[in-house]
XYZ file of C-alpha atoms in Angstrom:
122
model
C 92.425 20.424 -31.587
C 89.689 22.472 -33.218
C 87.965 23.223 -29.904
C 91.307 24.146 -28.342
C 91.978 26.429 -31.322
C 95.337 24.771 -31.831
C 96.645 23.471 -35.135
C 98.596 20.205 -35.295
C 101.826 22.098 -35.992
C 101.671 23.607 -32.483
C 101.714 20.249 -30.673
C 105.165 19.423 -29.240
C 104.269 16.302 -27.253
C 101.559 13.650 -27.453
C 100.615 11.540 -24.449
C 98.744 8.756 -26.184
C 96.883 5.612 -25.294
C 99.829 3.295 -26.058
C 98.281 0.112 -24.769
C 101.127 -2.075 -26.006
C 98.882 -4.294 -28.144
C 100.354 -4.400 -31.676
C 97.041 -4.052 -33.557
C 95.767 -1.254 -31.317
C 99.085 0.580 -31.378
C 99.163 0.334 -35.193
C 95.656 1.799 -35.419
C 96.635 4.594 -33.019
C 99.779 5.371 -35.045
C 97.725 5.428 -38.244
C 95.251 7.897 -36.756
C 98.089 10.128 -35.552
C 99.652 10.055 -39.019
C 96.295 11.141 -40.459
C 96.170 14.167 -38.150
C 99.845 15.154 -38.057
C 101.162 13.909 -41.396
C 104.929 14.018 -41.914
C 105.358 16.285 -38.889
C 104.616 13.326 -36.623
C 108.224 12.197 -37.146
C 109.264 15.189 -35.010
C 106.642 14.877 -32.253
C 107.315 12.432 -29.425
C 104.432 10.141 -28.529
C 104.650 8.691 -25.034
C 102.386 6.550 -22.892
C 102.123 6.083 -19.139
C 100.979 2.468 -19.489
C 104.485 0.941 -19.596
C 105.010 2.598 -16.196
C 101.657 1.924 -14.561
C 99.773 -0.658 -16.571
C 96.314 0.173 -17.837
C 94.531 1.907 -14.971
C 91.243 2.003 -16.855
C 89.376 5.253 -16.283
C 92.209 6.502 -14.068
C 94.722 6.364 -16.930
C 93.506 9.685 -18.339
C 94.333 11.477 -15.097
C 97.831 10.006 -15.061
C 98.306 11.063 -18.678
C 97.275 14.653 -17.918
C 99.675 14.729 -14.951
C 102.517 13.440 -17.142
C 101.807 16.114 -19.781
C 101.582 18.883 -17.179
C 104.907 17.843 -15.661
C 106.505 17.711 -19.107
C 105.355 21.280 -19.757
C 106.532 22.441 -16.338
C 109.953 20.802 -16.453
C 110.443 20.978 -20.242
C 111.343 17.318 -20.324
C 109.809 14.590 -22.459
C 108.769 11.589 -20.334
C 111.018 8.587 -20.826
C 109.960 5.526 -22.743
C 110.608 2.617 -20.402
C 109.701 -1.058 -20.306
C 109.692 -0.972 -24.114
C 112.566 -1.480 -26.505
C 111.278 1.192 -28.888
C 108.428 3.663 -29.367
C 105.118 2.427 -30.738
C 105.455 1.074 -34.255
C 105.410 3.898 -36.786
C 106.228 6.561 -34.183
C 109.917 7.352 -33.992
C 110.458 10.702 -32.262
C 111.824 10.270 -28.766
C 112.612 13.829 -27.664
C 110.778 17.073 -28.095
C 112.700 19.487 -30.268
C 113.088 22.805 -28.482
C 110.434 24.251 -26.235
C 107.466 22.103 -25.243
C 104.590 24.592 -25.395
C 101.566 22.411 -26.239
C 100.819 18.813 -25.305
C 97.967 16.718 -26.653
C 96.531 14.141 -24.275
C 93.812 11.719 -25.270
C 92.245 8.908 -23.358
C 90.053 6.066 -24.480
C 88.293 3.318 -22.636
C 86.983 -0.085 -23.526
C 83.534 1.165 -22.526
C 83.536 3.841 -25.217
C 84.498 6.846 -23.116
C 86.833 9.006 -25.190
C 88.251 12.453 -24.583
C 91.145 14.660 -25.601
C 92.647 17.871 -24.304
C 95.448 20.223 -25.167
C 97.601 21.589 -22.353
C 99.560 24.778 -22.930
C 102.668 25.958 -21.112
C 101.863 29.052 -19.094
C 104.371 31.862 -18.802
C 105.411 32.660 -15.228
């Protein structure tokens, strides 16, 4: 967020790791709460893994595509193949305009990256 010069209050959508493993999801939710605080209750956190499985290094590319499409179409990706969002993350729809999306990807091999996508005006 610092390198993107975007504060947490500007993020309208998070495309997270969301592996579906309770301990990992709890750690991810805890980290997001540290960064976003109480505002996280209003920011949807979605994952592509319930749709595609864990595609390893390719998962980051799918996540970026999902975020870009959400910005383009102004529609939060659906949460499917899960009864509820990740534990501790409750927002399911973006409130108002989706202008900034945070995408982060991790890998079992230690590769980690994050990026912020911004809606471009036509």
